[in-house]
Amino acid sequence: MNRIAQLSPAVVNKIAAGEVIERPASVVKELLENAIDAGATRIDAAVEKGGLEAIRVADDGRGIPREELPLAVASHATSKIRSADDLFRVGTLGFRGEALASIAAVSRFSIRSRRAEEDGGAQLEVVGGAAGEIIPVGCPAGTTVEVRNLFFNTPVRRKFLRTTQTEMSHVSEAFTRIALAYPAVHLVLRHQGRTLHDLPPTQELRERIARFFGADLADDLIPVSSGDGDARISGYVANPSQSRSNNRLQYLLLNGRAIRDRSLQHALSEAYRGLLLTGRYPICFLRLELSSELVDVNVHPTKHEVRFQDSGRLYSQLLGMLRMKFLSTDLTARASIPGDASGPAIESTGAAASRSRLVDWAKDELATRQQRLVDQSPSVAGPTATDRPGPLTLNRLDALDCGAAPASGNATQEASSHPSGPSFATEQAPAPPPTADRTDAAHAALPRALQIHNRYLVVETGEGMEVIDQHALHERILYEQLRDRALQGSVESQRLLVPEPVDLSATEAAAVLEQRELLGKLGVEVEPFGGETILVLAYPAMLSAASPGEVLRELVEQLVCDSPPPNRRDLFDDLLHMLACKAAVKYGDPLRKEEIEALLAQRHLAIDPHHCPHGRPTALVLTCEDLDRQFKRI
Ligand code: ADP
Ligand code: MG
């Protein structure tokens, strides 16, 4: 056992660096915050290789006196607080006095600064925590910090870093947060010499939002504000026609600091309850201005989380404000039909079009799949077996064409009433049936089926009944179909007469271009159009009901989500899921008899018809025995 000994400052700083500096983006965040605290009106950030190679942040702030440079890079040295009491009235972004020390401990670091009133500036270099001499330099008023080879002396940490693109997207996010919190500061971000953002100062938060997330979103924002004195909330929330599949676009800027707060995020979801589909998240850009004694920012080393003295009050204030606003705003029309006031007419033609496509698709698909099954199954090559698929396939298609008359009942709701023989039971076998069986199953007569509440199909089976989730089933079938086609490079793509420009954020645009080839496999053709605009040239035919921009945006969300899939294959799979989900009939779509039949007919051809691509079941089975038992007959 060693004796207890005080750790050297170098070790202390490396430990602190572990907490504060996780990746290049953490460095960018700390340096931007220091520049803001120094009263800068313009900040230039330049990054090489996602910050893995170099990060330089230059500001025109008040500068650091020459003799204080060593203190600036020493740990627990700050100009921002003096006593513990000051912790309860922090008015700056920094106060812990450990960022520069931490960064300098794990990189080749240099800081150069000049105060406006001084003639010359001074520079100090620190390599892996070892400071050099202060040397006089000529430089503009302000401070420039350069950080090279981050984690060069902590190889383990370096190993955790991801690709340039991933690191850059984190850098971009850190930059975005500061830029949204400080619209009045001129901010520039460059990557490998390319300007990603050059944001002139503005009084209007909305302008910055448009820069980062496109004019479409900025136009769909609803201004909100509430409170006064020691607790004010103001900013924008998006019309429910705009939402995301994750909560990344929920910006909460507390006294100039972007934070995450579960309770406030919950209030936001509550306010949008019923306005968004499940799995969709609201978008917000909200400034919270709170007296500094009402919040403790000293709970997290990176200060992404804070503790409110009265979080319940803030929760109610936010929820109340949004509810009031939504009551006085007409949201519904836009929520269902984005961008069009003429309403239901468009909606219903859209739905009808998408449905007739369902039937067409089913016909095509049945024909090709059945053909493939015949081609691929030497085991059923006997004279009877090969003869069977042909005529029966035709029968099925005939049924789809003319909607073979049901024996009785509501023609729009009840599917054809062929008696369901015991052969149908094969389809319920949990394991995917062998090819020959699937061919057989596809020949089985269609069961009786009824759509209820525009959501579920209730089907009579040999053993009882099944309740099928129409969306989940369709999604599964489309997913398998799309996957097969994408792997063969034969996704049917629809070329646009006029390519559609889509405004994205810099990170998003970069991600799209990086995955251009992968997107091409899915039938999405894109091209850079200058700045952050991407041109969509073609997109999958099965999604023709959606706009190309909408499709691209949803794909982008998969490309830049917080935890990107570990490899290309998983990413590809995520994109397939997304497209299948988007193209499938929705929970709530009324289906005609032929459409129900088309869907059920396809079911036997899927390899795993029992689960949607997300793994949720597509159907519940109730046997007659289950029912008998429930009714106390047995
Ligand atoms: P903190 O920001 O918590 O005080 P830092 O390690 O980030 O700690 O910075 C230490 C000190 O260095 C700051 O308190 C500030 O006085 C000075 N400093 C750092 N960056 C700048 C800058 N860009 N302009 C002026 N002063 C700076
Ligand atoms: Mg700081």
XYZ file of C-alpha atoms and ligand atoms in Angstrom:
662
model
C 0.000 0.000 0.000
C 1.267 3.466 -0.857
C 1.163 6.312 1.587
C -1.430 8.994 1.051
C -0.009 11.895 -0.938
C -1.388 15.075 -2.441
C -1.686 14.729 -6.219
C 0.380 17.049 -8.341
C -1.471 19.862 -10.153
C -0.720 18.121 -13.452
C -2.596 14.987 -12.336
C -5.411 17.034 -10.790
C -5.878 18.863 -14.066
C -5.947 15.657 -16.074
C -8.625 14.312 -13.776
C -10.641 17.520 -14.114
C -10.152 17.392 -17.871
C -11.806 13.976 -17.812
C -14.954 15.617 -16.468
C -15.047 18.865 -18.355
C -13.418 17.987 -21.663
C -15.012 14.978 -23.207
C -14.396 15.707 -26.867
C -13.414 18.570 -29.191
C -16.892 20.074 -28.891
C -16.341 20.557 -25.145
C -13.269 22.662 -25.927
C -15.219 24.741 -28.418
C -17.979 25.272 -25.875
C -15.610 26.402 -23.124
C -13.682 28.742 -25.415
C -16.839 30.302 -26.838
C -18.182 30.793 -23.329
C -14.981 32.510 -22.221
C -15.197 34.838 -25.204
C -18.815 35.689 -24.379
C -17.877 36.320 -20.739
C -15.117 38.650 -21.983
C -17.769 40.796 -23.678
C -16.776 39.897 -27.235
C -18.877 41.304 -30.075
C -17.288 39.036 -32.658
C -15.975 35.495 -32.249
C -14.275 33.435 -34.953
C -13.998 29.698 -34.408
C -11.957 27.584 -36.790
C -11.665 23.840 -36.545
C -9.526 21.272 -38.337
C -10.661 17.659 -38.704
C -13.664 17.996 -36.454
C -11.411 19.561 -33.803
C -9.299 16.414 -33.486
C -6.392 18.212 -35.083
C -6.864 21.863 -34.144
C -9.342 24.338 -32.691
C -8.832 28.091 -32.726
C -11.175 30.607 -31.155
C -10.444 34.312 -31.548
C -12.460 37.066 -29.881
C -12.417 40.854 -29.628
C -13.210 40.821 -25.918
C -11.510 42.642 -23.088
C -8.353 40.518 -23.102
C -6.155 39.250 -20.278
C -3.376 41.290 -18.667
C 0.021 39.835 -19.511
C 0.904 38.967 -15.913
C -2.370 37.056 -15.454
C -1.811 34.656 -18.338
C -0.275 31.952 -16.128
C -3.265 32.230 -13.803
C -5.694 31.926 -16.671
C -4.327 28.438 -17.380
C -3.965 27.475 -13.708
C -6.711 25.414 -12.119
C -9.249 27.020 -9.820
C -8.165 30.437 -11.010
C -10.970 32.680 -12.213
C -11.791 36.348 -12.482
C -15.493 35.597 -12.275
C -16.199 34.772 -8.643
C -14.375 35.494 -5.433
C -16.308 33.860 -2.604
C -18.574 30.874 -2.144
C -21.491 33.279 -1.793
C -20.848 34.417 -5.342
C -21.822 30.919 -6.450
C -25.402 31.921 -5.810
C -25.274 34.945 -8.054
C -23.322 33.719 -11.027
C -23.859 36.121 -13.893
C -21.239 34.653 -16.219
C -21.056 31.410 -18.152
C -17.838 30.366 -16.430
C -16.925 30.461 -12.763
C -15.121 27.218 -11.956
C -11.793 28.416 -13.270
C -10.835 25.027 -14.580
C -11.624 24.952 -18.284
C -8.393 26.398 -19.622
C -6.320 24.421 -17.107
C -8.108 21.229 -18.134
C -7.747 21.827 -21.849
C -4.081 22.784 -21.496
C -3.445 19.586 -19.531
C -4.472 17.375 -22.430
C -3.359 19.250 -25.541
C -0.742 21.522 -27.116
C -2.267 24.792 -26.078
C -1.481 28.427 -26.723
C -3.191 31.604 -25.587
C -2.458 35.039 -26.915
C -4.123 38.161 -25.619
C -4.016 41.929 -25.639
C -6.098 44.400 -23.706
C -7.283 47.306 -25.805
C -5.435 49.842 -23.647
C -2.079 48.045 -23.980
C 0.311 48.435 -26.883
C 1.498 44.889 -27.211
C 0.090 41.494 -26.446
C 1.536 38.405 -24.795
C 1.504 34.719 -25.552
C 1.805 31.635 -23.410
C 2.166 28.043 -24.550
C 1.326 24.999 -22.491
C 2.090 21.459 -23.670
C 0.365 18.668 -21.798
C 0.060 20.876 -18.711
C 3.658 22.188 -18.767
C 3.621 25.972 -19.223
C 6.399 27.778 -21.120
C 7.529 31.380 -20.900
C 5.380 34.421 -21.568
C 6.544 36.001 -24.779
C 5.529 39.425 -26.105
C 3.667 39.349 -29.431
C 1.873 41.815 -31.610
C -1.836 40.986 -31.885
C -5.246 42.627 -32.160
C -7.111 43.498 -28.975
C -8.830 40.414 -27.618
C -7.894 36.828 -27.029
C -7.032 33.913 -29.298
C -6.768 30.390 -27.968
C -5.403 27.576 -30.070
C -5.706 23.932 -29.108
C -3.839 21.274 -31.096
C -3.683 17.499 -30.817
C -6.337 17.181 -28.165
C -5.810 14.138 -25.896
C -2.364 13.499 -27.384
C -1.198 12.464 -23.897
C -4.351 10.593 -22.880
C -4.560 7.878 -25.521
C -7.494 6.151 -23.866
C -9.652 9.239 -24.194
C -8.522 9.698 -27.748
C -9.750 6.217 -28.569
C -13.263 7.219 -27.609
C -13.411 9.892 -30.247
C -15.535 9.200 -33.272
C -15.190 10.133 -36.914
C -14.423 13.646 -38.064
C -18.012 14.036 -39.143
C -19.442 12.980 -35.796
C -17.059 15.172 -33.843
C -17.830 18.042 -36.183
C -21.525 17.628 -35.648
C -20.965 17.959 -31.894
C -18.825 21.047 -32.484
C -21.553 22.464 -34.657
C -24.113 21.794 -31.952
C -22.001 23.586 -29.314
C -21.674 26.516 -31.703
C -25.414 26.515 -32.433
C -26.283 26.698 -28.751
C -24.102 29.737 -28.180
C -25.310 31.376 -31.385
C -28.957 30.934 -30.375
C -28.310 32.263 -26.896
C -26.368 35.314 -28.148
C -27.859 36.606 -31.404
C -26.229 40.009 -30.831
C -22.729 38.546 -31.160
C -21.219 38.118 -34.624
C -20.200 34.458 -34.784
C -18.255 32.602 -37.438
C -17.533 28.881 -37.675
C -15.051 27.417 -40.141
C -14.127 23.816 -40.776
C -11.004 23.006 -42.754
C -11.017 26.480 -44.222
C -14.666 26.307 -45.293
C -17.087 28.750 -43.695
C -19.979 26.813 -42.233
C -21.605 29.790 -40.545
C -21.094 33.507 -40.701
C -23.799 35.000 -38.528
C -24.021 38.775 -38.440
C -25.329 40.261 -35.195
C -29.097 40.543 -34.934
C -31.716 41.383 -32.344
C -33.957 38.662 -33.733
C -33.609 35.119 -32.443
C -35.832 33.981 -35.304
C -33.210 35.086 -37.794
C -30.644 32.824 -36.211
C -33.114 29.957 -36.106
C -33.692 30.394 -39.835
C -29.934 30.320 -40.429
C -29.532 27.041 -38.634
C -32.750 25.205 -39.320
C -34.074 26.745 -42.487
C -36.716 29.315 -43.346
C -39.475 26.676 -43.441
C -39.147 26.020 -39.753
C -38.600 29.666 -38.852
C -41.843 30.580 -40.648
C -43.744 28.025 -38.629
C -42.761 29.374 -35.231
C -45.173 30.790 -32.714
C -43.802 33.555 -30.486
C -44.478 33.093 -26.793
C -43.663 34.965 -23.608
C -44.741 34.961 -20.013
C -43.758 36.127 -16.558
C -41.747 39.099 -15.517
C -39.343 40.173 -12.821
C -37.474 37.194 -11.494
C -38.828 34.502 -13.863
C -39.389 35.217 -17.510
C -39.895 32.764 -20.377
C -39.818 33.980 -23.965
C -38.978 32.771 -27.443
C -40.609 30.447 -29.924
C -42.312 27.104 -30.159
C -43.083 25.411 -33.459
C -46.487 24.889 -34.931
C -47.389 21.201 -34.484
C -47.083 20.759 -38.253
C -43.359 20.838 -37.505
C -41.992 18.186 -35.214
C -39.049 15.841 -34.936
C -38.478 12.198 -34.103
C -36.198 13.167 -31.201
C -35.943 16.038 -28.769
C -32.778 17.584 -30.164
C -34.618 20.661 -31.353
C -35.721 21.642 -27.878
C -33.493 24.523 -26.939
C -33.803 25.839 -23.415
C -31.538 28.805 -22.877
C -31.315 29.564 -19.198
C -29.652 32.907 -18.580
C -27.666 32.484 -21.782
C -26.752 28.861 -21.149
C -28.218 25.958 -23.131
C -29.470 23.408 -20.657
C -31.340 20.117 -20.649
C -34.126 19.760 -18.152
C -36.440 16.783 -17.975
C -39.135 18.561 -16.097
C -39.361 21.421 -18.595
C -39.209 18.981 -21.507
C -42.084 17.144 -19.926
C -44.087 20.352 -19.640
C -43.483 20.885 -23.324
C -44.720 17.401 -24.266
C -47.757 17.929 -22.066
C -48.596 21.143 -23.866
C -48.403 19.351 -27.242
C -50.310 16.313 -26.091
C -52.848 15.390 -28.740
C -51.295 17.774 -31.233
C -48.468 15.464 -32.271
C -48.420 11.827 -33.269
C -46.841 9.470 -30.787
C -43.094 9.317 -31.157
C -42.897 12.908 -32.390
C -41.304 15.656 -30.316
C -42.121 19.356 -30.203
C -39.595 21.974 -31.239
C -38.806 24.996 -29.086
C -36.331 27.811 -28.700
C -37.034 29.248 -25.284
C -35.136 31.748 -23.216
C -35.544 31.434 -19.492
C -34.439 34.465 -17.558
C -34.253 33.727 -13.884
C -32.722 35.688 -11.037
C -29.428 33.962 -10.399
C -30.345 33.140 -6.818
C -33.280 31.043 -8.045
C -31.054 28.545 -9.804
C -27.959 26.568 -8.886
C -25.673 26.173 -11.892
C -22.998 24.459 -9.849
C -24.366 20.914 -10.062
C -22.715 19.626 -13.213
C -19.139 20.125 -14.445
C -20.252 21.031 -17.952
C -23.271 22.967 -16.588
C -25.626 21.297 -19.050
C -27.896 20.603 -16.138
C -28.904 22.973 -13.383
C -31.059 22.843 -10.275
C -34.017 25.159 -9.950
C -35.070 26.363 -6.560
C -38.700 25.983 -7.559
C -38.900 23.750 -10.585
C -42.623 23.160 -10.053
C -43.342 26.827 -10.539
C -41.350 26.958 -13.757
C -43.077 23.809 -14.989
C -46.515 25.363 -14.474
C -45.425 28.649 -15.946
C -44.230 26.965 -19.137
C -47.196 24.632 -19.466
C -49.688 27.401 -18.679
C -48.101 29.750 -21.165
C -48.202 27.193 -23.985
C -51.755 26.062 -23.254
C -53.011 29.625 -23.301
C -51.178 30.290 -26.522
C -52.447 27.154 -28.242
C -56.012 27.916 -27.231
C -55.797 31.260 -28.956
C -53.993 29.946 -32.046
C -55.576 27.945 -34.838
C -53.291 24.964 -34.984
C -55.433 22.185 -36.308
C -55.765 23.149 -39.945
C -52.052 23.385 -40.411
C -51.301 20.332 -38.356
C -53.140 18.000 -40.693
C -52.399 19.671 -43.999
C -49.093 21.459 -43.834
C -48.998 24.671 -45.752
C -52.471 24.529 -47.241
C -55.647 26.145 -46.062
C -57.996 24.445 -48.497
C -58.020 21.524 -46.127
C -59.961 18.349 -46.355
C -60.197 18.210 -50.140
C -56.464 17.922 -50.455
C -56.255 15.616 -47.536
C -58.752 13.175 -48.942
C -57.344 13.145 -52.456
C -53.966 12.505 -50.876
C -55.347 9.638 -48.893
C -57.206 8.201 -51.871
C -54.123 8.438 -54.011
C -52.034 6.737 -51.414
C -54.612 3.993 -51.129
C -54.912 3.268 -54.774
C -51.172 2.982 -54.716
C -51.471 0.402 -51.988
C -53.579 -1.754 -54.244
C -51.293 -1.257 -57.242
C -48.316 -1.987 -55.166
C -49.859 -5.152 -53.808
C -50.629 -6.382 -57.309
C -47.134 -5.785 -58.524
C -45.591 -7.206 -55.498
C -47.725 -10.305 -55.438
C -46.927 -11.019 -59.041
C -43.173 -10.580 -58.666
C -42.914 -12.372 -55.368
C -44.971 -15.306 -56.499
C -42.880 -15.505 -59.607
C -39.756 -15.496 -57.513
C -41.089 -18.186 -55.226
C -41.860 -20.349 -58.226
C -38.433 -19.702 -59.699
C -36.675 -20.390 -56.454
C -38.395 -23.519 -55.276
C -37.107 -26.624 -56.970
C -38.713 -28.611 -54.138
C -42.154 -27.763 -55.429
C -41.187 -28.343 -59.033
C -43.536 -31.280 -59.464
C -46.257 -30.891 -62.058
C -49.011 -30.065 -59.579
C -46.920 -27.703 -57.541
C -45.683 -25.632 -60.456
C -49.110 -25.450 -61.932
C -50.681 -24.081 -58.830
C -49.231 -20.617 -58.399
C -50.231 -19.354 -61.794
C -54.000 -19.557 -61.835
C -54.345 -18.893 -58.143
C -52.224 -15.800 -58.369
C -54.429 -14.633 -61.125
C -57.487 -15.265 -59.040
C -56.069 -13.141 -56.312
C -55.293 -10.345 -58.668
C -58.741 -10.592 -60.167
C -60.151 -10.210 -56.727
C -58.065 -7.100 -56.251
C -59.133 -5.705 -59.565
C -62.870 -5.964 -59.369
C -63.221 -6.285 -55.632
C -64.884 -9.718 -55.820
C -68.296 -9.373 -54.314
C -68.587 -10.085 -50.644
C -71.337 -12.447 -49.652
C -72.967 -9.909 -47.447
C -72.609 -6.757 -45.419
C -70.830 -3.495 -45.779
C -68.860 -3.560 -48.978
C -66.338 -1.042 -47.785
C -65.632 -2.749 -44.535
C -65.945 -6.443 -45.056
C -63.488 -8.394 -47.108
C -64.487 -11.274 -49.343
C -66.103 -14.039 -47.437
C -64.381 -17.119 -48.694
C -64.654 -19.724 -46.020
C -61.450 -19.948 -44.091
C -60.248 -23.489 -44.193
C -57.833 -25.127 -41.837
C -55.069 -24.483 -44.370
C -55.042 -20.935 -43.107
C -53.614 -22.064 -39.828
C -50.212 -22.614 -41.426
C -49.836 -18.899 -41.670
C -49.905 -18.562 -37.913
C -46.919 -20.813 -37.355
C -44.444 -18.671 -35.462
C -41.427 -19.769 -37.475
C -41.235 -18.479 -41.032
C -42.680 -21.265 -43.098
C -40.480 -22.856 -45.758
C -40.842 -21.525 -49.251
C -43.247 -24.184 -50.409
C -45.546 -23.530 -47.470
C -45.532 -19.860 -48.117
C -46.596 -20.488 -51.635
C -49.375 -22.654 -50.272
C -50.390 -20.112 -47.724
C -50.649 -17.499 -50.393
C -53.116 -19.715 -52.155
C -55.323 -20.055 -49.154
C -58.647 -18.376 -49.517
C -58.800 -14.921 -48.014
C -60.289 -14.892 -44.566
C -63.118 -12.671 -43.510
C -61.757 -9.373 -42.343
C -63.179 -6.172 -40.965
C -61.494 -2.868 -40.328
C -62.325 -1.280 -37.001
C -61.790 2.322 -35.997
C -59.593 2.790 -39.064
C -56.810 1.173 -37.105
C -57.092 -2.564 -36.813
C -58.140 -5.435 -39.026
C -60.116 -8.147 -37.326
C -59.700 -11.412 -39.189
C -61.387 -14.754 -38.802
C -58.862 -17.572 -38.753
C -59.043 -21.347 -38.662
C -58.626 -21.345 -34.915
C -60.306 -18.169 -33.852
C -59.524 -14.599 -34.708
C -56.696 -12.185 -35.085
C -56.491 -8.464 -34.580
C -53.922 -6.963 -36.909
C -52.299 -3.573 -36.567
C -52.701 -2.294 -40.123
C -49.807 0.117 -39.959
C -47.384 -2.311 -38.335
C -48.163 -5.021 -40.869
C -47.885 -2.787 -43.893
C -44.689 -1.303 -42.556
C -43.192 -4.783 -42.145
C -44.090 -5.812 -45.665
C -42.775 -2.607 -47.185
C -39.625 -2.846 -45.143
C -38.828 -6.313 -46.429
C -39.683 -5.346 -49.963
C -37.580 -2.219 -49.854
C -34.688 -4.038 -48.234
C -34.664 -6.694 -50.962
C -34.797 -4.099 -53.661
C -32.195 -1.847 -52.097
C -29.817 -4.766 -51.789
C -30.341 -5.591 -55.440
C -29.981 -1.926 -56.333
C -33.438 -1.829 -57.850
C -35.424 0.593 -55.711
C -37.965 2.295 -57.896
C -37.135 5.945 -57.858
C -39.165 8.878 -59.056
C -37.249 11.639 -60.795
C -38.483 15.158 -60.082
C -39.192 17.400 -63.045
C -38.029 20.318 -60.985
C -35.436 19.320 -58.366
C -36.487 20.471 -54.931
C -34.073 22.594 -52.866
C -34.149 21.802 -49.145
C -32.577 24.081 -46.532
C -30.729 22.176 -43.853
C -28.292 23.016 -41.099
C -24.598 22.789 -41.932
C -24.213 19.559 -39.993
C -27.238 18.059 -41.653
C -26.131 19.047 -45.128
C -22.685 17.581 -44.486
C -24.209 14.348 -43.219
C -26.427 14.055 -46.291
C -23.519 14.537 -48.659
C -21.396 12.107 -46.723
C -24.094 9.444 -47.081
C -24.974 10.297 -50.638
C -24.175 6.863 -51.965
C -26.186 5.109 -49.280
C -29.146 7.380 -49.951
C -28.776 6.586 -53.650
C -29.316 2.919 -52.856
C -32.636 3.889 -51.324
C -33.654 5.768 -54.419
C -32.898 9.214 -52.980
C -30.694 11.266 -55.258
C -29.265 14.489 -53.909
C -26.805 17.112 -54.958
C -25.135 20.042 -53.163
C -26.729 23.345 -54.139
C -24.466 25.776 -52.343
C -24.499 26.790 -48.693
C -26.612 24.484 -46.607
C -29.072 23.786 -49.378
C -29.395 20.318 -50.844
C -31.191 19.557 -54.083
C -33.378 16.477 -54.190
C -33.354 15.085 -57.729
C -35.194 11.845 -57.166
C -36.831 9.938 -54.330
C -38.494 6.573 -53.811
C -41.658 6.126 -55.852
C -43.404 4.453 -52.930
C -43.239 7.750 -51.069
C -44.761 9.876 -53.764
C -47.527 11.043 -51.417
C -44.945 12.834 -49.271
C -42.989 15.838 -50.459
C -39.322 15.254 -51.368
C -38.288 17.826 -48.767
C -40.223 16.027 -46.068
C -38.648 12.697 -46.997
C -35.148 14.169 -46.970
C -35.675 15.838 -43.619
C -36.785 12.622 -42.011
C -33.821 10.774 -43.454
C -31.570 13.515 -42.135
C -32.886 12.955 -38.652
C -31.658 9.393 -38.827
C -28.303 10.537 -40.163
C -27.549 13.044 -37.434
C -29.298 11.615 -34.404
C -27.590 11.844 -31.031
C -26.405 8.283 -30.959
C -25.646 7.449 -34.545
C -25.826 3.746 -35.334
C -22.452 2.056 -34.920
C -22.063 0.983 -38.510
C -23.237 1.509 -42.031
C -25.430 -1.536 -42.006
C -27.399 -0.378 -38.995
C -27.713 3.076 -40.449
C -28.997 1.570 -43.673
C -31.491 -0.454 -41.695
C -32.654 2.624 -39.795
C -33.217 4.427 -43.069
C -35.177 1.470 -44.430
C -37.373 1.487 -41.331
C -38.009 5.153 -41.652
C -38.995 4.943 -45.313
C -41.197 1.907 -44.728
C -42.910 3.613 -41.821
C -43.514 6.734 -43.840
C -44.902 4.877 -46.846
C -47.156 2.521 -44.906
C -50.867 3.105 -44.346
C -51.333 4.997 -41.136
C -53.038 4.154 -37.909
C -56.304 5.963 -38.608
C -56.410 5.570 -42.395
C -59.723 4.154 -43.563
C -59.124 1.224 -45.932
C -61.357 -0.086 -48.667
C -62.166 -3.756 -48.984
C -59.652 -4.283 -51.777
C -56.997 -2.568 -49.759
C -57.599 -4.781 -46.785
C -57.398 -7.791 -49.067
C -54.247 -6.543 -50.679
C -52.636 -6.128 -47.320
C -53.686 -9.515 -46.026
C -52.642 -11.213 -49.243
C -49.175 -9.762 -48.886
C -48.870 -10.977 -45.375
C -48.025 -14.543 -46.283
C -45.154 -13.395 -48.398
C -43.296 -11.555 -45.695
C -40.526 -13.435 -43.960
C -41.571 -12.179 -40.563
C -45.137 -10.953 -40.833
C -45.552 -11.169 -37.074
C -43.446 -8.160 -36.145
C -43.100 -4.661 -37.462
C -39.517 -3.567 -38.250
C -39.279 -2.067 -34.761
C -40.046 -5.440 -33.243
C -43.590 -4.662 -32.114
C -46.116 -7.419 -32.845
C -48.304 -6.900 -35.894
C -51.137 -9.081 -34.642
C -52.871 -10.450 -31.565
C -54.335 -13.940 -31.764
C -57.463 -15.010 -29.919
C -58.391 -18.644 -30.374
C -61.967 -19.911 -30.121
C -60.821 -21.657 -26.995
C -59.693 -18.340 -25.518
C -63.066 -16.882 -26.335
C -64.962 -19.886 -24.996
C -63.034 -19.629 -21.799
C -63.748 -15.920 -21.473
C -67.435 -16.581 -21.945
C -67.281 -19.377 -19.424
C -68.345 -22.002 -21.906
C -65.479 -24.228 -20.886
P -13.687 30.381 -15.861
O -14.262 30.741 -17.187
O -14.533 29.405 -15.141
O -13.326 31.527 -15.029
P -11.497 29.394 -17.424
O -10.439 28.389 -17.128
O -12.367 29.141 -18.556
O -12.332 29.568 -16.108
O -10.813 30.790 -17.611
C -9.975 31.283 -16.571
C -9.918 32.796 -16.606
O -9.225 33.214 -17.763
C -11.264 33.460 -16.711
O -11.840 33.655 -15.434
C -10.934 34.776 -17.402
O -10.529 35.728 -16.474
C -9.746 34.406 -18.259
N -10.123 34.198 -19.660
C -10.280 33.007 -20.274
N -10.614 33.162 -21.565
C -10.708 34.485 -21.778
C -11.020 35.288 -22.922
N -11.335 34.743 -24.093
N -11.003 36.642 -22.768
C -10.690 37.190 -21.574
N -10.391 36.475 -20.489
C -10.389 35.155 -20.558
Mg -14.503 29.425 -18.761
